[in-house]
CSV table of C-alpha atoms and ligand atoms in Angstrom, one decimal:
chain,number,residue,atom,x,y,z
A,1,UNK,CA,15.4,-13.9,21.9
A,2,UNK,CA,15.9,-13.1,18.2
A,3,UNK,CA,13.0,-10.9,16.3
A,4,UNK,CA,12.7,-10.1,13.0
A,5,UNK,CA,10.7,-7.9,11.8
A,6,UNK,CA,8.1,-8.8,9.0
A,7,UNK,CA,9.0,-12.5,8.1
A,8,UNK,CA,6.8,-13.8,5.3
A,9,UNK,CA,3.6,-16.1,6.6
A,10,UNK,CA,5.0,-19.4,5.0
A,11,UNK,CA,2.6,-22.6,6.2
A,12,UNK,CA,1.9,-26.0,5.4
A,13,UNK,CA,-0.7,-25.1,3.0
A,14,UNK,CA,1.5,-22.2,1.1
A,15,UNK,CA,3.5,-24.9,0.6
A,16,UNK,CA,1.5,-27.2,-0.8
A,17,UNK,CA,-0.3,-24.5,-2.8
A,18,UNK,CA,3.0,-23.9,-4.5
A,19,UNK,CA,4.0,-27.9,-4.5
A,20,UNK,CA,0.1,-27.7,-6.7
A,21,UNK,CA,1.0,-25.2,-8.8
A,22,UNK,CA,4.6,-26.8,-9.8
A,23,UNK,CA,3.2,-30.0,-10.1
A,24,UNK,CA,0.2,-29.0,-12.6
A,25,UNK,CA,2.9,-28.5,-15.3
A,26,UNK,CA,2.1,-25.0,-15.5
A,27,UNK,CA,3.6,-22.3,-13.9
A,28,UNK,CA,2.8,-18.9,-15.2
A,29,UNK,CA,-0.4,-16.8,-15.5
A,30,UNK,CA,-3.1,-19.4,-15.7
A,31,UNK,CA,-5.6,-20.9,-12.9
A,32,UNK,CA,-4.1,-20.1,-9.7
A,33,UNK,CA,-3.9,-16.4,-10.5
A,34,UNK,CA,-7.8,-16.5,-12.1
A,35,UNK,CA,-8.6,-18.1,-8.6
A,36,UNK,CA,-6.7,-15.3,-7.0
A,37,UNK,CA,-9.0,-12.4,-8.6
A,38,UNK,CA,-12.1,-14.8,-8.2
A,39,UNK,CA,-10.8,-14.5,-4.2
A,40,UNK,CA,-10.0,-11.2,-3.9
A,41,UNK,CA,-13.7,-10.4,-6.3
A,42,UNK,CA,-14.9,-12.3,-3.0
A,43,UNK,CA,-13.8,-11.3,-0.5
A,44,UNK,CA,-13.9,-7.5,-1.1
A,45,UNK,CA,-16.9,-7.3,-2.8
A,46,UNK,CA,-16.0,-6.1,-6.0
A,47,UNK,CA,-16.4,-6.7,-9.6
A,48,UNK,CA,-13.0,-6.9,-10.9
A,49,UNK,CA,-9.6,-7.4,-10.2
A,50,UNK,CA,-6.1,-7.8,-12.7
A,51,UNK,CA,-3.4,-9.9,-10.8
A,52,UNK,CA,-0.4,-8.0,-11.8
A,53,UNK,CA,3.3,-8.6,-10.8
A,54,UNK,CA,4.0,-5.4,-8.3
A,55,UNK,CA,1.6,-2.5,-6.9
A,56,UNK,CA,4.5,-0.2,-9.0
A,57,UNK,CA,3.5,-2.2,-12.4
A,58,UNK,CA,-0.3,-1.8,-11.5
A,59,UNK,CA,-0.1,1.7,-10.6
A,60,UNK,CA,1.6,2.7,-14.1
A,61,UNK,CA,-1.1,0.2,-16.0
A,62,UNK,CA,-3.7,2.6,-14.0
A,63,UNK,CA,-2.1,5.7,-14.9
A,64,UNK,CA,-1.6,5.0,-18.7
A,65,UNK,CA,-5.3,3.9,-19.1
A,66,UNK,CA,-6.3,7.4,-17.8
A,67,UNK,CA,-4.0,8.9,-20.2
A,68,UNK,CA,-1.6,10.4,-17.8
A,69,UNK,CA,1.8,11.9,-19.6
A,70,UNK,CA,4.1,14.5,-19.7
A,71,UNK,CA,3.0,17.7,-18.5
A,72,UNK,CA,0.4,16.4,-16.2
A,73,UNK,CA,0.2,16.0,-11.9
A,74,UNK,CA,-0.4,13.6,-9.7
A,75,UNK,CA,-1.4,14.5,-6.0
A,76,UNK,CA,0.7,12.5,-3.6
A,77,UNK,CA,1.9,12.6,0.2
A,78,UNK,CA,5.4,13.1,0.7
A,79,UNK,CA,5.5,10.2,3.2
A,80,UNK,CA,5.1,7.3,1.8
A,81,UNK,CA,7.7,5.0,-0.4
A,82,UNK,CA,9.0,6.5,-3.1
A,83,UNK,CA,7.2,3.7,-5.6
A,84,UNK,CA,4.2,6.1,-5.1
A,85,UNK,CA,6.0,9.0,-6.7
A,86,UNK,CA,8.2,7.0,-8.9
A,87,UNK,CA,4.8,5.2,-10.9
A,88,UNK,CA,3.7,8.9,-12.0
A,89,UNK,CA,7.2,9.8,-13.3
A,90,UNK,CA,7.4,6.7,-15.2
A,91,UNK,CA,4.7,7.9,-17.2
A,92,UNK,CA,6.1,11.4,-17.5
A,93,UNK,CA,3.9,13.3,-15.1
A,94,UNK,CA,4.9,15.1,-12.0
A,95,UNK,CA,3.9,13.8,-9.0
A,96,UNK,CA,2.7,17.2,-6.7
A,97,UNK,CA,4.0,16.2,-2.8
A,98,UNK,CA,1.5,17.3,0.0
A,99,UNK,CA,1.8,16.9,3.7
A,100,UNK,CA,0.3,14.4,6.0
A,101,UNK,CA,-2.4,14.6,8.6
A,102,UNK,CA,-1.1,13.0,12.4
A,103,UNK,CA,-2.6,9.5,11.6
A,104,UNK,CA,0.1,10.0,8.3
A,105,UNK,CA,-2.1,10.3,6.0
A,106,UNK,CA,-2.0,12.7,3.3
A,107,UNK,CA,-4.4,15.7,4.5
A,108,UNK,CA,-6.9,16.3,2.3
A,109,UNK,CA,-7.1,20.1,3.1
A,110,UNK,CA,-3.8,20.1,0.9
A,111,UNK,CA,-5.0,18.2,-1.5
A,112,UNK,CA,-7.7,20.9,-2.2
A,113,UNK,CA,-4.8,23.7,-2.0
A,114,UNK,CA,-2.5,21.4,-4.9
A,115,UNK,CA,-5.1,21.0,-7.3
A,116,UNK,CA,-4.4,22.7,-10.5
A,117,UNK,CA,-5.9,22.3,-14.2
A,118,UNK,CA,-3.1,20.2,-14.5
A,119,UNK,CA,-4.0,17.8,-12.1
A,120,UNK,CA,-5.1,14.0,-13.1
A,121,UNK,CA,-5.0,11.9,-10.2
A,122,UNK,CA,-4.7,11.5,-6.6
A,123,UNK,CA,-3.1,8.6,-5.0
A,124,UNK,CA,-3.9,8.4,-1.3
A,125,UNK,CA,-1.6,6.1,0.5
A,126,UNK,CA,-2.9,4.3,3.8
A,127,UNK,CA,-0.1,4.1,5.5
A,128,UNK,CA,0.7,1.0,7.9
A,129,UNK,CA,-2.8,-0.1,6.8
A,130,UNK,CA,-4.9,3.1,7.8
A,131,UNK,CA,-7.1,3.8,5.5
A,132,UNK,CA,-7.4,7.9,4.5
A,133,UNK,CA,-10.1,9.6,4.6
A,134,UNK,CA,-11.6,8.8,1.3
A,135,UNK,CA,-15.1,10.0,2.1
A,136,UNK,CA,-13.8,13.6,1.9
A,137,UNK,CA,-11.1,12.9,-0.6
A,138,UNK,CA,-14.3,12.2,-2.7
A,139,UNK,CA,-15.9,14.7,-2.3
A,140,UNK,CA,-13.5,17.3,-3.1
A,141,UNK,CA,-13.0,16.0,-7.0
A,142,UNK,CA,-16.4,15.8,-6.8
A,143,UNK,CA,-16.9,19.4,-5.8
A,144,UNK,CA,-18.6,21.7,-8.8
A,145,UNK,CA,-15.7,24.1,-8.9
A,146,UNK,CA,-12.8,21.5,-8.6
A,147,UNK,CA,-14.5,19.3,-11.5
A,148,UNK,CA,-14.7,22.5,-13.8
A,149,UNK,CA,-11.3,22.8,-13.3
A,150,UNK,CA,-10.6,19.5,-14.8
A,151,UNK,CA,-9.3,19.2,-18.3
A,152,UNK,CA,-10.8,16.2,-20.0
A,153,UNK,CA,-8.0,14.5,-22.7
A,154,UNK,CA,-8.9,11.4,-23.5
A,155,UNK,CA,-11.7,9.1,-24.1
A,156,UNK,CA,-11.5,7.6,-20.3
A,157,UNK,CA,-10.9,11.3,-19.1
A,158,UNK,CA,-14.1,12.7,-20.9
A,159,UNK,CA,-15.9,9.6,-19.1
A,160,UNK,CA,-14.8,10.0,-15.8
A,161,UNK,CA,-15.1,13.8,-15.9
A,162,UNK,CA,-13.3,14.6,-12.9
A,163,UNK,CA,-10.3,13.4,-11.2
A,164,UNK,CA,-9.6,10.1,-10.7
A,165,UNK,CA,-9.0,8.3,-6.9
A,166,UNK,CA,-6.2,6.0,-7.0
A,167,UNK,CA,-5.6,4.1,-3.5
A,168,UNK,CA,-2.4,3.2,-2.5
A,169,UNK,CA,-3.4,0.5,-1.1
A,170,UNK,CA,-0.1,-1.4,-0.5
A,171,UNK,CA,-0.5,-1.7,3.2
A,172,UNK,CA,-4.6,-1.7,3.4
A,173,UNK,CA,-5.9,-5.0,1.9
A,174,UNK,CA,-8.8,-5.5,4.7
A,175,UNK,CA,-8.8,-2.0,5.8
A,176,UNK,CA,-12.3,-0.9,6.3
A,177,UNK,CA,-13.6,2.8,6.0
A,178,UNK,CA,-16.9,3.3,7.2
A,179,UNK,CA,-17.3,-0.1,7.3
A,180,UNK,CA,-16.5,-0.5,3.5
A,181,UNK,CA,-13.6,-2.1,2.4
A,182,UNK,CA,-11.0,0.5,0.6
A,183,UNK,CA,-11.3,-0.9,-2.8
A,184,UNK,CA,-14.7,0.2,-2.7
A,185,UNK,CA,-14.1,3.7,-1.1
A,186,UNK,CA,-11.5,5.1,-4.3
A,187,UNK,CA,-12.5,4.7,-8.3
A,188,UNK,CA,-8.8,2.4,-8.8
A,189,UNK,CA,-7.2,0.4,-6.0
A,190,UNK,CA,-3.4,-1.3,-5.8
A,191,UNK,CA,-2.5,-3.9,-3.4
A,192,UNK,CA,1.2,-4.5,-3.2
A,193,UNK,CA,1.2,-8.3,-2.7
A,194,UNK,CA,5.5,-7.7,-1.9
A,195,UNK,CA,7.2,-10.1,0.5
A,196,UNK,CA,6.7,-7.6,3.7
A,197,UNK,CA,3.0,-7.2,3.3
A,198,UNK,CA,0.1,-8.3,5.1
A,199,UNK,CA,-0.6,-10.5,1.5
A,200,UNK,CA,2.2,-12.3,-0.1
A,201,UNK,CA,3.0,-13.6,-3.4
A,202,UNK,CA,7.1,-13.0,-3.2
A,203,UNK,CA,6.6,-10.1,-5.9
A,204,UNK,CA,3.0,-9.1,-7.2
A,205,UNK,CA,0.4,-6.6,-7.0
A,206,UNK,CA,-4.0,-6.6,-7.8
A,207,UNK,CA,-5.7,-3.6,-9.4
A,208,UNK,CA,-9.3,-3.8,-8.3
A,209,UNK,CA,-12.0,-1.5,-9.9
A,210,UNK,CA,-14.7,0.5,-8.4
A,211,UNK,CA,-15.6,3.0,-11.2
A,212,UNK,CA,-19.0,4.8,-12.0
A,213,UNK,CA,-21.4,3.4,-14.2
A,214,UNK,CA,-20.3,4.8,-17.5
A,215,UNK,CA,-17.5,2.7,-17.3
A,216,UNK,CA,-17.8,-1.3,-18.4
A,217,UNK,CA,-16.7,-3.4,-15.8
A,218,UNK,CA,-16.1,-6.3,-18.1
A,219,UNK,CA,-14.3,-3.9,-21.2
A,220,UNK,CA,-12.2,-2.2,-18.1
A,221,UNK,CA,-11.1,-5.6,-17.1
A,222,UNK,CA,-10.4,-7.0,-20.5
A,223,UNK,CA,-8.6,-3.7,-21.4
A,224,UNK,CA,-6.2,-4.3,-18.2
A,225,UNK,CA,-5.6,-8.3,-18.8
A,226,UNK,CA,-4.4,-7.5,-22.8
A,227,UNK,CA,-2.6,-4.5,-21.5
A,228,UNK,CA,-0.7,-6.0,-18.8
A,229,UNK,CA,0.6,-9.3,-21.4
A,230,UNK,CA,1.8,-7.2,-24.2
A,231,UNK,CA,-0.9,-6.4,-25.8
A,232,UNK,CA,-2.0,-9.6,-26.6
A,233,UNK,CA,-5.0,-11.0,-27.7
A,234,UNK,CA,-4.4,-14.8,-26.1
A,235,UNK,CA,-3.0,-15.7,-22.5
A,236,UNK,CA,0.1,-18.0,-23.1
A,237,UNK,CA,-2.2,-20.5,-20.9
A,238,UNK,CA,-5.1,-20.2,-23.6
A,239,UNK,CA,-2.3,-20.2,-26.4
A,240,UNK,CA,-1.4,-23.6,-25.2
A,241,UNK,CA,-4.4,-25.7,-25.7
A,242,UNK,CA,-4.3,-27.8,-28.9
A,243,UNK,CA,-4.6,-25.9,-32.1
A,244,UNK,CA,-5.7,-21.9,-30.2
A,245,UNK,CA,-2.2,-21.1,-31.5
A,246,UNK,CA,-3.1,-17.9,-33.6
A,247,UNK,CA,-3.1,-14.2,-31.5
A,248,UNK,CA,-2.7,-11.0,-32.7
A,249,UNK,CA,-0.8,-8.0,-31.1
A,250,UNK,CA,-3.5,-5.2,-30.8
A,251,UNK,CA,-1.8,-2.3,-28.7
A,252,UNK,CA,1.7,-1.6,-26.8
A,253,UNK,CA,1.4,-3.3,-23.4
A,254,UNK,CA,3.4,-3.8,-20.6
A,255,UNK,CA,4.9,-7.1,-19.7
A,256,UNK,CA,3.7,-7.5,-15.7
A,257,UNK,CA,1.7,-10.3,-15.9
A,258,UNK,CA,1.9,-12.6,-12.2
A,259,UNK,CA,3.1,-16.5,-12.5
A,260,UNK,CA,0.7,-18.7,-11.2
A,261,UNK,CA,3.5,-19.8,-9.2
A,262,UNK,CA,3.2,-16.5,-7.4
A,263,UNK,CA,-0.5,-16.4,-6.8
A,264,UNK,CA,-0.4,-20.0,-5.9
A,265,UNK,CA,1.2,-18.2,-2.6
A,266,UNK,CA,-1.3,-15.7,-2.0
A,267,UNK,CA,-4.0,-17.5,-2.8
A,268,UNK,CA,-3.6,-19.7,0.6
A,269,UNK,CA,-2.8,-16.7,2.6
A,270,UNK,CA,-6.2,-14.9,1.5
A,271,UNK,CA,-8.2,-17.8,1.8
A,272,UNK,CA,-7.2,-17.6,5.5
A,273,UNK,CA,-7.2,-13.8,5.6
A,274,UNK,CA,-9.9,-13.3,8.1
A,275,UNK,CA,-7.4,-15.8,11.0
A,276,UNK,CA,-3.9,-13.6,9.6
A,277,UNK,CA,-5.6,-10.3,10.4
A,278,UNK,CA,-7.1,-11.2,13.9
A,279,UNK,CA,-3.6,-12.1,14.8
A,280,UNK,CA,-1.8,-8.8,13.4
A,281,UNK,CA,-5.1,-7.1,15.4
A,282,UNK,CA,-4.0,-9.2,18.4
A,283,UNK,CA,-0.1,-8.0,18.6
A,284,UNK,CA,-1.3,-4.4,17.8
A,285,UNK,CA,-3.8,-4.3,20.6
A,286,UNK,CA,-1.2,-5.7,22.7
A,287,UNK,CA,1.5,-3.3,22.1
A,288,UNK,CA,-1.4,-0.2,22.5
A,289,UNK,CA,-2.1,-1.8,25.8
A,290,UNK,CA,1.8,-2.0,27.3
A,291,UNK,CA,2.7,1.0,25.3
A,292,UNK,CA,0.0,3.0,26.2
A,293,UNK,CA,1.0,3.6,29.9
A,294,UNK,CA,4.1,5.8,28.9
A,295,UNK,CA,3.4,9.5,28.3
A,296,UNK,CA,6.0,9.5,25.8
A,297,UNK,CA,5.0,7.1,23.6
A,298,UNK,CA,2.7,8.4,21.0
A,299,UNK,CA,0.2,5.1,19.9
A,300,UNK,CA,-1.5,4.5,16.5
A,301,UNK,CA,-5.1,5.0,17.0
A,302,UNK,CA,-7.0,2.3,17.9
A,303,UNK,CA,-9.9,0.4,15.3
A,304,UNK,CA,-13.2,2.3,15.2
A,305,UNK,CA,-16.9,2.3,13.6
A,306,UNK,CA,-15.0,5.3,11.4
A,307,UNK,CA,-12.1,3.3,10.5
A,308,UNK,CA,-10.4,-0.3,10.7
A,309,UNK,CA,-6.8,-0.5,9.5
A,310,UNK,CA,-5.1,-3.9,8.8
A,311,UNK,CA,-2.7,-3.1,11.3
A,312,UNK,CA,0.5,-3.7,8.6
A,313,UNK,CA,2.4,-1.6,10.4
A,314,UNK,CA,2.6,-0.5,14.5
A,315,UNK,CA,4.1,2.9,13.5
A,316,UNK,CA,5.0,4.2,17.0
A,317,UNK,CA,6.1,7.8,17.7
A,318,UNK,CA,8.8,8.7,20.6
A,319,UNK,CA,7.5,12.4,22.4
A,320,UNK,CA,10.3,13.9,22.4
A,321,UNK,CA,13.2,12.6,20.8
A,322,UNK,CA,15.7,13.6,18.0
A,323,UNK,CA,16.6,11.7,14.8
A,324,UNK,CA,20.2,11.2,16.1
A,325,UNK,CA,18.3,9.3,19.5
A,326,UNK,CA,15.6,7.5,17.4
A,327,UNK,CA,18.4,6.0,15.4
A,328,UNK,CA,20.6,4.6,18.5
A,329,UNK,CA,17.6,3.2,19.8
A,330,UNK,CA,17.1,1.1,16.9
A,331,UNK,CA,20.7,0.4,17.0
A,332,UNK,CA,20.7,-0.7,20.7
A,333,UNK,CA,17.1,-2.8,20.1
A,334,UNK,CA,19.4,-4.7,17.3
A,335,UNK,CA,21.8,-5.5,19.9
A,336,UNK,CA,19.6,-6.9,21.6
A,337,UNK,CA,17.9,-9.3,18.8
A,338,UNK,CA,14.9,-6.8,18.3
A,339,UNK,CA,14.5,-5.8,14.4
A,340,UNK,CA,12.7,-2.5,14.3
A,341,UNK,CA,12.7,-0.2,11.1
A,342,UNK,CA,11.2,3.9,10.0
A,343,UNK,CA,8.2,4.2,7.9
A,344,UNK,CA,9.5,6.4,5.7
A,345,UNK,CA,12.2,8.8,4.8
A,346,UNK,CA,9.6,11.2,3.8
A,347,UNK,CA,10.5,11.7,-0.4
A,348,UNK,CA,12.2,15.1,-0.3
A,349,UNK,CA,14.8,14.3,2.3
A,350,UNK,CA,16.0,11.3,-0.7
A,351,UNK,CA,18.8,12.3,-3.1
A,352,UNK,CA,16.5,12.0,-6.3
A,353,UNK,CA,13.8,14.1,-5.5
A,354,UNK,CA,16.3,16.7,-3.8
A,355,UNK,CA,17.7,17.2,-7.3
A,356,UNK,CA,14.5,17.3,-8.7
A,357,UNK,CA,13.3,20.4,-6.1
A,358,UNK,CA,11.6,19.2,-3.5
A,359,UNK,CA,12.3,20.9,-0.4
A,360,UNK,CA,11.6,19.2,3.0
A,361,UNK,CA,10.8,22.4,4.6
A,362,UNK,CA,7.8,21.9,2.4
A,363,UNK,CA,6.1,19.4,4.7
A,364,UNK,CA,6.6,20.0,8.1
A,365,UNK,CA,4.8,17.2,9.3
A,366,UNK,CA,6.2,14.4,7.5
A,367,UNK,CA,9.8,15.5,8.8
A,368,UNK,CA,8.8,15.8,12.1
A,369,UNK,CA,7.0,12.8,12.2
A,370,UNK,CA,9.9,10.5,10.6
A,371,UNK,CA,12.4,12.3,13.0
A,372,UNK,CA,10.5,10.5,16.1
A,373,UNK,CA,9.4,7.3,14.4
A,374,UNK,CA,10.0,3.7,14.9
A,375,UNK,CA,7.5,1.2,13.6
A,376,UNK,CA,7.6,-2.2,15.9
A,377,UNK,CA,7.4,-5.7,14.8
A,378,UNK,CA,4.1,-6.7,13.7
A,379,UNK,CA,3.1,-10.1,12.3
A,380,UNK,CA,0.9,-13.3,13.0
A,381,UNK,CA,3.8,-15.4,14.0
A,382,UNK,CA,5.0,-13.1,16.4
A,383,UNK,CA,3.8,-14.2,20.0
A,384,UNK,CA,2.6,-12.6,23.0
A,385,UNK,CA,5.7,-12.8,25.0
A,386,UNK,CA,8.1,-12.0,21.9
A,387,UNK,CA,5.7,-8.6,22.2
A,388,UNK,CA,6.4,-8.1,25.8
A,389,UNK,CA,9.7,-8.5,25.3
A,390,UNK,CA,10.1,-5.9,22.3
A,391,UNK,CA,8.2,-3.5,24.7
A,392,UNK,CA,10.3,-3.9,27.6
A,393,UNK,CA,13.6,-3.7,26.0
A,394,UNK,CA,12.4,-0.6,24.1
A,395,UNK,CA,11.1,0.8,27.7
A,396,UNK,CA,14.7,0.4,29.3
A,397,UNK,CA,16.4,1.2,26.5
A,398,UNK,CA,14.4,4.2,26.0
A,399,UNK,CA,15.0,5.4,29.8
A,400,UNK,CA,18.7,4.5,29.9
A,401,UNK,CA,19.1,6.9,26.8
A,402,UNK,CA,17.5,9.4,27.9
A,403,UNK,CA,19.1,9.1,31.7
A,404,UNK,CA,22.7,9.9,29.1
A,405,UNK,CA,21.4,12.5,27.3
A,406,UNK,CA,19.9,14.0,30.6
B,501,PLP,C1,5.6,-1.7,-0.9
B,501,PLP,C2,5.0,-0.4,-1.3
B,501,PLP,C3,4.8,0.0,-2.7
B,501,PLP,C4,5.4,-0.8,-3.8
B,501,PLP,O1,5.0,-2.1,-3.9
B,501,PLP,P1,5.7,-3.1,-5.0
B,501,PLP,O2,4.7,-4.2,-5.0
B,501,PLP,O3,7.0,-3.4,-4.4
B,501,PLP,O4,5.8,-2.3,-6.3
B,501,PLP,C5,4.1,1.1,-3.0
B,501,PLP,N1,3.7,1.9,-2.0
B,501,PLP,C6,3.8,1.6,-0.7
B,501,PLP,C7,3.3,2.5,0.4
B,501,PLP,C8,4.5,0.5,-0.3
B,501,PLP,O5,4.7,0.2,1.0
């Protein structure tokens, strides 16, 4: 048996959303990707979302309407891809690493501990589609003395008066917290719409909105759609139509608009969103159950009326083992057809961020949590027996290590 490990959900009707959108004789930003945000508007109950072309491009777009730049911090975990980190440097901040909790998400006791006059943002990351604990992540930049703390700098920092909740929400699209989904749980929300996750468009991203009232749902949204196509005043799709030929240029934007080709992908995936999740719930389920006899296997938690994950990730833990074992059990699961990978190299153990200072000794948790980490298979395709057979390989292969090691 041959198992890879998060193949994209390709069916008949991807393909002839796609075969659609190359037909129409238009294939960038135009009525697939409005469908797309009228979907995800939907289906998440939200007012508005900006297709963009990667959760990294969204995330800066985010960051630069707040008025984030040089000087200023960004709260992040230390485990989680590097993009998180990488979309506050690109607009000159510093992103401020805190540990994780032991569902590996950031702890929000550290959070409170990291905040400084400096600090901007916070970008929570649920990781392998668990969402964090937003409800007290709230309520800390809520707090009196944290919010008098806060240096207001610009026109949508004065308005927001505090700082701002920014969801890395790469893994989470139809995470629930509290029964709400986790768009609606932070102020700004990313989806990574990346080949590996749960939502597809090859490369792409959606920033949804769930501000207070002084903001303008319809002027935030406008302000993101000019922003993220140059700064322009006309969509190439409206520019098109007979004679709407004049635009002006009104502000430096970005260039990370999605094709319509792209959303024309994700579009059939979401629409059947509710039958892609119950299957990832399905395989997850499955390997708690199997998995769940062996003391030394350290399970994911399982969906409550706290919190349901999207299950993008079975991110299992070995009790013990060292990195050196972790990593030839991967290796031996390969030589056996099984594709398995690590969710994550926390940040400071990666060459950039070394130079940069960051010390792993810092963040206890993260390292000892990567050291013993191995994050299964998980995908709708992927059957019950393929399951069973990851588990038992990983079962023997586990036991037969450890019989060498003694
Ligand atoms: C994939 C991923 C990103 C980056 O997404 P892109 O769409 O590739 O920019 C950011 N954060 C996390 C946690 C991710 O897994």
């Amino acid at each position: 048996m041959k198992i890879s490990f998060a193949p994209p959900y390709i069916d008949d009707d991807v393909i002839a959303s796609v075969d659609e959108s190359l037909r129409s004789g238009w294939i960038t930003t135009g009525p697939k990707v409005k469908a797309l945000e009228e979907e995800l508007q939907f289906r998440l109950g939200i007012e508005s979302a900006v297709c963009v072309n990667s959760w990294t491009s969204g995330a800066v777009l985010a960051l630069k309407w707040l008025g984030v730049k040089d000087g200023d911090e960004v709260i992040v975990p230390a485990y989680t891809y590097c993009a998180t980190a990488m979309a506050v440097m690109d607009m000159g901040a510093k992103p401020v690493m805190v540990d994780v909790n032991d569902n590996l998400t950031i702890d929000v006791e550290k959070i409170r501990e990291a905040i400084t006059p400096r600090t901007k943002a916070v970008i929570p990351v649920d990781l392998g589609g668990l969402p964090c604990e937003y409800d007290k992540i709230c309520s800390i930049v809520n707090d009196e003395k944290v919010r008098s703390l806060f240096v207001a700098e610009t026109e949508v920092q004065r308005k927001l008066g505090r700082i701002l909740v920014l969801s890395d929400s790469a893994h989470s699209i139809g995470a629930k917290l509290n029964g709400i989904d986790v768009c609606r749980c932070a102020d700004v929300t990313v989806f990574s719409f990346h080949a590996v996750k749960n939502i597809t468009s090859a490369e792409g991203g959606a920033i949804c909105f769930n501000l207070p009232k002084v903001f303008d749902a319809e002027e935030v949204k406008k302000w993101f759609k000019l922003m993220s196509l140059n700064g322009q005043t006309k969509d190439a799709f409206t520019k098109t139509k007979a004679g709407a030929w004049r635009y002006d240029i009104v502000a430096h934007g970005m260039k990370i608009n999605m094709p319509d080709v792209n959303a024309a992908i994700a579009l059939a995936q979401l629409k059947k969103y509710d039958f892609l999740l119950g299957e990832r719930k399905r395989v997850y389920e499955l390997y708690r159950k199997l998995l769940g006899a062996y003391h030394w296997a350290v399970i994911p938690p399982k969906e409550s009326c706290y919190m349901q994950p999207s299950y993008h990730l079975f991110l299992l833990r070995i009790n013990p083992i060292t990195e050196s074992v972790r990593d030839m059990l991967i290796q031996r699961l390969a030589d056996r057809g099984i594709a398995t990978n690590v969710h994550y190299i926390p940040m400071p153990c990666l060459t950039l961020f070394k130079q940069m200072g960051y010390k792993i000794e810092d963040y206890p948790k993260s390292m000892d949590s990567f050291s013993r980490e191995i994050s299964l298979p998980i995908y709708p395709q992927l059957t019950n027996a393929e399951v069973e057979y990851v588990v038992r390989n990983l079962v023997e292969l586990y036991y037969e290590l450890m019989e060498k090691i003694g």
